[in-house]
Short mmCIF file of C-alpha atoms and ligand atoms in Angstrom, two decimals:
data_model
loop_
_atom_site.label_atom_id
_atom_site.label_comp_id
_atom_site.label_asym_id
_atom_site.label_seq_id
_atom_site.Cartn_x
_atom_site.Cartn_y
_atom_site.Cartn_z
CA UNK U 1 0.00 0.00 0.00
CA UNK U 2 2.58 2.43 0.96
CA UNK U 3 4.84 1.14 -1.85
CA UNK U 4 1.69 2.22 -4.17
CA UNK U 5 1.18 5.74 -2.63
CA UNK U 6 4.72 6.71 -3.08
CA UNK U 7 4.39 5.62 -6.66
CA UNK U 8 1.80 7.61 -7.58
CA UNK U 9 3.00 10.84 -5.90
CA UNK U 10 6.40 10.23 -7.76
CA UNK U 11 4.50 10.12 -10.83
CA UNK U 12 2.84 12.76 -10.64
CA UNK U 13 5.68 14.82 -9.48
CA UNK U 14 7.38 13.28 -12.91
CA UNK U 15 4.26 14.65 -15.03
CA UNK U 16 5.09 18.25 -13.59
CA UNK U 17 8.91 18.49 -14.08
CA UNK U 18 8.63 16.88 -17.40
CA UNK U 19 6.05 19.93 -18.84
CA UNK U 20 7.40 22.75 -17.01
CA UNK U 21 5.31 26.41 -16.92
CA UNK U 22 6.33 28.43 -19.18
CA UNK U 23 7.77 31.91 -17.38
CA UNK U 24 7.36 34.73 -19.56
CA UNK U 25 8.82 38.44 -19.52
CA UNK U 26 6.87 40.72 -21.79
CA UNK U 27 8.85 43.28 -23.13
CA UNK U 28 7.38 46.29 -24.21
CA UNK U 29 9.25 48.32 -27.11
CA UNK U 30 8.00 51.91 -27.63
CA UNK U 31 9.05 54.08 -30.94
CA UNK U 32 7.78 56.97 -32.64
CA UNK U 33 7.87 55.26 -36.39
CA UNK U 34 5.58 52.88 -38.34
CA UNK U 35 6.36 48.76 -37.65
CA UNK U 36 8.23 46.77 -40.18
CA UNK U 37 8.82 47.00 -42.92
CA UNK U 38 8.02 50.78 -43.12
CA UNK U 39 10.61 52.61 -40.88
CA UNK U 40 14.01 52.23 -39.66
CA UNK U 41 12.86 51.81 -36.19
CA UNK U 42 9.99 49.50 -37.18
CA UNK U 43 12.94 46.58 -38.87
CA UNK U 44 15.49 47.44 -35.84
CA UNK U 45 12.66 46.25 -33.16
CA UNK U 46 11.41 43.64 -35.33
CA UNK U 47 14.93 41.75 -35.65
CA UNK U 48 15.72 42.73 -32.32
CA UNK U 49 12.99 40.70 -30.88
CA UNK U 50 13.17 37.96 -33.70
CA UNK U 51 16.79 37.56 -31.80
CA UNK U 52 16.11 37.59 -28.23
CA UNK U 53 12.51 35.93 -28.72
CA UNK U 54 14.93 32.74 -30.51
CA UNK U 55 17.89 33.36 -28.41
CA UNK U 56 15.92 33.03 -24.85
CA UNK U 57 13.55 30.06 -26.28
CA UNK U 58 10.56 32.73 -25.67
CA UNK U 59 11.24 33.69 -21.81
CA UNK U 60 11.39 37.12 -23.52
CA UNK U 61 8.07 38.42 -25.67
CA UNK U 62 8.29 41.64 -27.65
CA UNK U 63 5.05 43.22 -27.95
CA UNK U 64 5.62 46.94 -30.35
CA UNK U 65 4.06 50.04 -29.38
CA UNK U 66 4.89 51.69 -32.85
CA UNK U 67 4.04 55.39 -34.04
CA UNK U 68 4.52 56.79 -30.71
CA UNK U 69 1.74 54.75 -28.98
CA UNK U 70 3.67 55.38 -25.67
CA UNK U 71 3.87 58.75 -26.06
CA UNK U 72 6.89 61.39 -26.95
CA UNK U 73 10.20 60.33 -26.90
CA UNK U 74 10.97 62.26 -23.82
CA UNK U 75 7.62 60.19 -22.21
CA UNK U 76 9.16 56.98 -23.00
CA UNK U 77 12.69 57.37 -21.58
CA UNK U 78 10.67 58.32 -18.13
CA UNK U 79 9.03 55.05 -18.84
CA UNK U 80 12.51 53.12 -19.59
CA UNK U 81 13.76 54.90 -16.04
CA UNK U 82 10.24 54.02 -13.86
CA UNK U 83 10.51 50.07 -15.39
CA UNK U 84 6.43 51.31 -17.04
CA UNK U 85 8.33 50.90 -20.78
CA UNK U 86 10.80 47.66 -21.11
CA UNK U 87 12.18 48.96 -24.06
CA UNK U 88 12.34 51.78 -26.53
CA UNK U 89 14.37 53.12 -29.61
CA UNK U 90 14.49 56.78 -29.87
CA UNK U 91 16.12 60.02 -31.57
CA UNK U 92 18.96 61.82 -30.13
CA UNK U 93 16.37 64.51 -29.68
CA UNK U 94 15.79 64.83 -26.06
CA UNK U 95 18.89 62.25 -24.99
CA UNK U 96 21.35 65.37 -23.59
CA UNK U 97 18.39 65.64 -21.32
CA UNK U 98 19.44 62.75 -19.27
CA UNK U 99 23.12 62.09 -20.23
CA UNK U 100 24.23 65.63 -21.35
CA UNK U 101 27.12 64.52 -22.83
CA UNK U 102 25.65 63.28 -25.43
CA UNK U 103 24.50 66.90 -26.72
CA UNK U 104 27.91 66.48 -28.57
CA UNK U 105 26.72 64.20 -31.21
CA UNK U 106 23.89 66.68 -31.99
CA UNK U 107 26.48 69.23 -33.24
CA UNK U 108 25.74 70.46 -37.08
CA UNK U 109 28.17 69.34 -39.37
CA UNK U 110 30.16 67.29 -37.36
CA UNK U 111 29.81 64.02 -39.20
CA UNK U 112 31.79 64.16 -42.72
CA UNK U 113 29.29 61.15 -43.87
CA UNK U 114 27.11 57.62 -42.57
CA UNK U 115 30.70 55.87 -42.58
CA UNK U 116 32.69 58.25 -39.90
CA UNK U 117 29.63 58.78 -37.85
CA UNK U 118 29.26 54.39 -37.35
CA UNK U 119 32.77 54.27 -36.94
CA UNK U 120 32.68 56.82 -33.77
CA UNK U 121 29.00 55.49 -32.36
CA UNK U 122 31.07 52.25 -32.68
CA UNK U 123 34.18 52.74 -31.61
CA UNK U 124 35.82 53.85 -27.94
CA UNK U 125 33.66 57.56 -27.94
CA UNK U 126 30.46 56.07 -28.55
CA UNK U 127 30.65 53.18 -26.31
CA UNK U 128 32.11 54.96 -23.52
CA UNK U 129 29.14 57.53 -24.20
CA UNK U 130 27.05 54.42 -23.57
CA UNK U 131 28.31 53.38 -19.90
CA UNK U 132 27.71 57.16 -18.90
CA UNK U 133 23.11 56.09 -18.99
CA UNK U 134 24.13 53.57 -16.24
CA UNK U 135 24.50 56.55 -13.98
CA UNK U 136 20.65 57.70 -14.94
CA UNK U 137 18.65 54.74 -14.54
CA UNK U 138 19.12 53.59 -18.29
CA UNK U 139 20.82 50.83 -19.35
CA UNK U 140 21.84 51.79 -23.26
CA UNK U 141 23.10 48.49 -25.43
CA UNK U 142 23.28 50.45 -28.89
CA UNK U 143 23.64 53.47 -31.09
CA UNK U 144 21.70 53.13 -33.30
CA UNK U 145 20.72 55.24 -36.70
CA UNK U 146 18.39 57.95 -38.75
CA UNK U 147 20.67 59.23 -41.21
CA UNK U 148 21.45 63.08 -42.05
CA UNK U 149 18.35 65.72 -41.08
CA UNK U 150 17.28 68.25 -43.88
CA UNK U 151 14.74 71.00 -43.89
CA UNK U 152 11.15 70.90 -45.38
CA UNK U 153 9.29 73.92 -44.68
CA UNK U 154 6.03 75.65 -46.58
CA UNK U 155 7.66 79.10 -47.08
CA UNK U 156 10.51 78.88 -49.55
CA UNK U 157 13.63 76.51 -50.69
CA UNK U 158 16.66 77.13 -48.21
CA UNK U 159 19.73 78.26 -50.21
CA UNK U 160 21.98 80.39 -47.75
CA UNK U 161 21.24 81.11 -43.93
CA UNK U 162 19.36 83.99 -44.80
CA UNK U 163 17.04 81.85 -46.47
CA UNK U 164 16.02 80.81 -42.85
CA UNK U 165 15.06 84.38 -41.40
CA UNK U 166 12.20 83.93 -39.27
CA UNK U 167 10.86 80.70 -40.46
CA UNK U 168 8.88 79.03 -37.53
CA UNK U 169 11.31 75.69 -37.62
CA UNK U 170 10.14 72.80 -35.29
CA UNK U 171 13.44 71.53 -33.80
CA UNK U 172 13.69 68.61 -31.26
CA UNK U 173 13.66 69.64 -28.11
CA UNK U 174 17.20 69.59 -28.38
CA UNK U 175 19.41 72.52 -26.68
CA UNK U 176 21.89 71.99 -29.37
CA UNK U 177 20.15 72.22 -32.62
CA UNK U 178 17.91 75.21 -30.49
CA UNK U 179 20.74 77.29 -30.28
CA UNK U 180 22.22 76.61 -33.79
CA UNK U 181 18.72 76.98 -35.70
CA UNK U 182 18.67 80.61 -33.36
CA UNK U 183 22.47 81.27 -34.57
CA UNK U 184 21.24 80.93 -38.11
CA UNK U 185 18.35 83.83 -37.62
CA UNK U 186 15.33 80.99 -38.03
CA UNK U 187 12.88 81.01 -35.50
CA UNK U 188 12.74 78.05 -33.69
CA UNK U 189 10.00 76.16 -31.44
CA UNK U 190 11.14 72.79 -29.47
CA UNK U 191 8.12 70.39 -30.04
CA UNK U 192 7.58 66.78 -29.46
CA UNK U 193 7.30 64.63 -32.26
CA UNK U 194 3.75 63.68 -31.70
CA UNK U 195 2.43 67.26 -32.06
CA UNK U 196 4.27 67.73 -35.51
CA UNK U 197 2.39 66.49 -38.30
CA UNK U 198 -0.67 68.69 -36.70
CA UNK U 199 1.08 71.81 -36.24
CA UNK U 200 2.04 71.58 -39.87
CA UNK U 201 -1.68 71.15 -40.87
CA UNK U 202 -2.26 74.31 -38.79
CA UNK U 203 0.32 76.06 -39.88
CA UNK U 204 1.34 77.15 -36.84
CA UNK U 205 5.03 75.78 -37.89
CA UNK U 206 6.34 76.20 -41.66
CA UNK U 207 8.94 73.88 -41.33
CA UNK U 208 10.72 70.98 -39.50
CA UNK U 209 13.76 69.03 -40.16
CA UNK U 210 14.52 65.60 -40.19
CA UNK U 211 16.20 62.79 -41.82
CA UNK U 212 14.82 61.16 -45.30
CA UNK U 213 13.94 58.00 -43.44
CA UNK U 214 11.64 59.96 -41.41
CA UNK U 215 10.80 62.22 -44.22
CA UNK U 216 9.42 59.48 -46.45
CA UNK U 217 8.12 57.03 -43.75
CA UNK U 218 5.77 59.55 -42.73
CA UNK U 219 4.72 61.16 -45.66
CA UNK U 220 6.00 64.22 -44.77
CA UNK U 221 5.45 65.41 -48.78
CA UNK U 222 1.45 65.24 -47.59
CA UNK U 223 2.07 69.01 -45.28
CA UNK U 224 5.51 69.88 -46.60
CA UNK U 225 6.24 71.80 -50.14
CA UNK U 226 10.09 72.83 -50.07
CA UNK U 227 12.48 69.57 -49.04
CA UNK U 228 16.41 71.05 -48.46
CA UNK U 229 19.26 68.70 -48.71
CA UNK U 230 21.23 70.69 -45.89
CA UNK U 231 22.52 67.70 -44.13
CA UNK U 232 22.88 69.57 -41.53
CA UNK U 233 23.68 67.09 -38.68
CA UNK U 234 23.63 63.38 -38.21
CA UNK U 235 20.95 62.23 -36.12
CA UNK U 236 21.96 58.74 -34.09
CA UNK U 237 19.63 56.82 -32.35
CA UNK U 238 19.65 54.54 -29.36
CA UNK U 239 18.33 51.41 -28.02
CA UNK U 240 17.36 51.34 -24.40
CA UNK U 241 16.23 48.53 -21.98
CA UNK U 242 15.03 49.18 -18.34
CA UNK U 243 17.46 48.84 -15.58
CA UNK U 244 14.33 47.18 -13.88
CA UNK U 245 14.34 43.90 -16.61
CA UNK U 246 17.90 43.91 -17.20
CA UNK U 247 19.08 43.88 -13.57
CA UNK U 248 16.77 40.82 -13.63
CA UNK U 249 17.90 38.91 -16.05
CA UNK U 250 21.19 36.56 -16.22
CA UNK U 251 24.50 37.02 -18.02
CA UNK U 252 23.64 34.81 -20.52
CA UNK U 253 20.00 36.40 -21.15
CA UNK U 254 21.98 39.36 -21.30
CA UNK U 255 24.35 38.73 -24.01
CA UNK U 256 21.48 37.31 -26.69
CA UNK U 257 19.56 41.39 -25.94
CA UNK U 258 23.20 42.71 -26.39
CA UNK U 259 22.99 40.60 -30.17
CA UNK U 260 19.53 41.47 -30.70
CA UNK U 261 20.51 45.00 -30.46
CA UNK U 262 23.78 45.39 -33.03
CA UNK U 263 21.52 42.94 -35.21
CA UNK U 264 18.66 45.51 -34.94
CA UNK U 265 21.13 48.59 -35.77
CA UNK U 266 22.15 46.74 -38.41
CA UNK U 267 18.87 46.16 -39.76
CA UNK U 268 18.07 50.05 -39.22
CA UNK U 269 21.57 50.97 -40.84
CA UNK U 270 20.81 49.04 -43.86
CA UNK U 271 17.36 50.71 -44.04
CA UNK U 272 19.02 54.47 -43.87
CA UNK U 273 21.05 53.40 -46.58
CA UNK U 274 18.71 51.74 -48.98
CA UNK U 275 16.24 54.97 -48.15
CA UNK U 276 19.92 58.14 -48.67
CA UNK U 277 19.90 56.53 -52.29
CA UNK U 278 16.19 56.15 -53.31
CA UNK U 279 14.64 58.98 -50.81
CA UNK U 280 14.84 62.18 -53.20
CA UNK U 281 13.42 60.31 -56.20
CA UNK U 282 10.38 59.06 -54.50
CA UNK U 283 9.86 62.49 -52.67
CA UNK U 284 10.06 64.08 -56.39
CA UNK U 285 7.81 61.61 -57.65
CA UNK U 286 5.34 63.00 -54.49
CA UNK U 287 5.45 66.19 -55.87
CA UNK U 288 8.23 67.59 -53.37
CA UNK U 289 10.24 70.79 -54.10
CA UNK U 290 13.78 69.37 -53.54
CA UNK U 291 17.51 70.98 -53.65
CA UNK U 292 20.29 69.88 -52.32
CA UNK U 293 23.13 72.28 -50.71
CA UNK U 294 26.10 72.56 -52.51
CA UNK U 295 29.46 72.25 -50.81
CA UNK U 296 30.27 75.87 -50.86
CA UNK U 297 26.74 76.48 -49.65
CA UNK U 298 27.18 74.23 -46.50
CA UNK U 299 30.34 76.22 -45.71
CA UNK U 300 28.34 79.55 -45.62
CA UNK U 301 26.44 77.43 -43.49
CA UNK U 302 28.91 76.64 -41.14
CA UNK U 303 30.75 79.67 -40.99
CA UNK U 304 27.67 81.48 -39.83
CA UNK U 305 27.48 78.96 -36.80
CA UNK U 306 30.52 80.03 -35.76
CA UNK U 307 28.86 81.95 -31.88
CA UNK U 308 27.08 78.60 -31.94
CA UNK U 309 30.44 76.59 -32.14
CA UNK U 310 31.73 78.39 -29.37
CA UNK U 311 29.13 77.23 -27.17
CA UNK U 312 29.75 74.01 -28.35
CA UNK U 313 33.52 73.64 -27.89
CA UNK U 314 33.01 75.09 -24.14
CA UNK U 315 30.17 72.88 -23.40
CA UNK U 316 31.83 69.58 -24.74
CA UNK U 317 35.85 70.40 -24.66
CA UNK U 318 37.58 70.80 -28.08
CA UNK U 319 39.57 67.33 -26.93
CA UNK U 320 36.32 65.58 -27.41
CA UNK U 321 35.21 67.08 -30.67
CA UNK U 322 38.54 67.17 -32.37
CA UNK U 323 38.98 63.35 -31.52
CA UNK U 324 35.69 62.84 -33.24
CA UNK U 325 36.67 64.44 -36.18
CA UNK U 326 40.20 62.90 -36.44
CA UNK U 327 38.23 59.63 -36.27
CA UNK U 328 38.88 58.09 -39.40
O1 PAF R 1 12.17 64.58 -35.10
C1 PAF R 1 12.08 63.75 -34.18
O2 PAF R 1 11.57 64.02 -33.10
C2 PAF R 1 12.69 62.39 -34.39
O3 PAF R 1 13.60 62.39 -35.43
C3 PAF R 1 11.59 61.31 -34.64
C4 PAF R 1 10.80 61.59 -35.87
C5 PAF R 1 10.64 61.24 -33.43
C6 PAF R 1 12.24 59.96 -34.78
O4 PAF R 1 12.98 59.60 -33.66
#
């Protein structure tokens, strides 16, 4: 008899080890762009999660909160610090707010081209630039990309810096590209990304600026006339995880959302390209106003930033900034 009870509770006891619950961690990834396939961010998330999701036999879930369903970007790196958001990919745009130091990747015209920009993101600079979100209740596993920002505005094409007199720009609400849009006599107004598109129907804004990825995932040609190839600073992006999942989580767990996130970049990088080469044909073709600055044009350009690179030099050191343009 007792032979026969122990029997029974052993298998039983068998029946439970051998099917096992199943403990899930939902992770939910805020961004401000359409899903895959139709934005940068959208194909970074997706084949970040298609990693991690394979890579942790699905202890991790992704679930997307695309087109900024969690709010501004500012909103959802509060979320990323309170452990509300699990994830997010976002803009450089309000990233010096928490990690200042980062303002120095936001400088116009610092970037020669996509190539020197990667290799500083990627190299010693950039990843040391990534440690410093530790101390802010982020924990940052990637730069990751836009491309080069240009100006669309309603009022006129931009030529020379005078071309920007007055013109109610929307900037990030960046305190780097604020000050160099006011050194270049535009009129600028911070904004959150959500509040764009509707300003621009309003027309209390005439312009904004952003990359073509953005430019064309949006269908920015629907509220915009005049599209400017200025160039005028690279805009990087970065993939952040919540201090609150990751402190949770093992080494190994670790390492696959450290893969998932350089094979998401890579995934957005090769997006930015594919869209630099096609993205001023198919804004033509949408009936977009489109010229490109010349190199002599982007030097006028530059040379009237110079109060603005002042600033710059004594906010951020000339060390710094001269070691990111010697990068080769
Ligand atoms: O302009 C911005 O705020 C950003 O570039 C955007 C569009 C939210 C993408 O991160």
């Amino acid at each position: 008899m007792t032979v026969h009870r122990f029997t029974l509770v052993g298998a039983l006891a068998g029946a439970l080890f051998a099917t096992p619950l199943l403990a899930q961690t939902e992770i939910k990834i805020g961004y401000a762009l359409a899903p895959a396939p139709d934005s940068h961010y959208g194909v970074g998330a997706q084949r970040w999660q298609e990693v991690v999701e394979a890579g942790t036999e699905g202890r991790y879930v992704f679930r997307h909160f695309p087109s900024s369903g969690l709010g501004g970007e500012r909103e959802m790196v509060e979320g990323v610090q309170l452990g509300t958001v699990e994830a997010v990919i976002v803009s450089s745009g309000t990233l010096a707010n928490f990690v200042p130091d980062t303002g120095v990747f936001d400088i116009p015209f610092l970037f020669r081209d996509l190539g020197h920009a990667r290799r500083v993101l990627d190299g010693p600079i950039g990843q040391e630039m990534l440690a410093k979100f530790d101390d802010v209740g982020l924990k940052a596993l990637a730069w990751g990309e836009q491309g080069f920002r240009h100006i669309t505005n309603n009022r006129n094409q931009i030529g020379a810096p005078e071309d920007l007199a007055g013109l109610r720009l929307r900037t990030m609400e960046n305190p780097i590209h604020l000050t160099a849009f006011q050194t270049l006599g535009a009129a600028p107004t911070p904004m959150a990304w959500p509040e764009v598109i509707g300003a621009l129907q309003q027309g209390t804004i005439d312009g904004q600026e952003n990359p073509l990825s953005v430019i064309v995932s949006v269908n920015l040609n629907d509220v915009q006339r005049y599209l400017t190839i200025s160039g005028h600073v690279y805009s990087p992006a970065i993939l952040l995880v919540s201090p609150m999942v990751w402190d949770a989580m093992s080494e190994e767990d670790r390492e696959v959302f450290r893969q998932g996130a350089a094979e998401g970049v890579a995934a957005m990088r090769a997006f930015v390209d594919e869209v630099e080469a096609s993205g001023v044909a198919t804004l033509r073709e949408r009936g977009m106003d489109v010229a490109e600055l010349s190199a002599e044009d982007r030097a006028a350009f530059q040379e009237a930033l110079a109060p603005a690179y002042e600033q710059y030099f004594a906010t951020y050191g000339q060390d710094l900034i001269e070691a990111i343009i010697a990068t080769e």
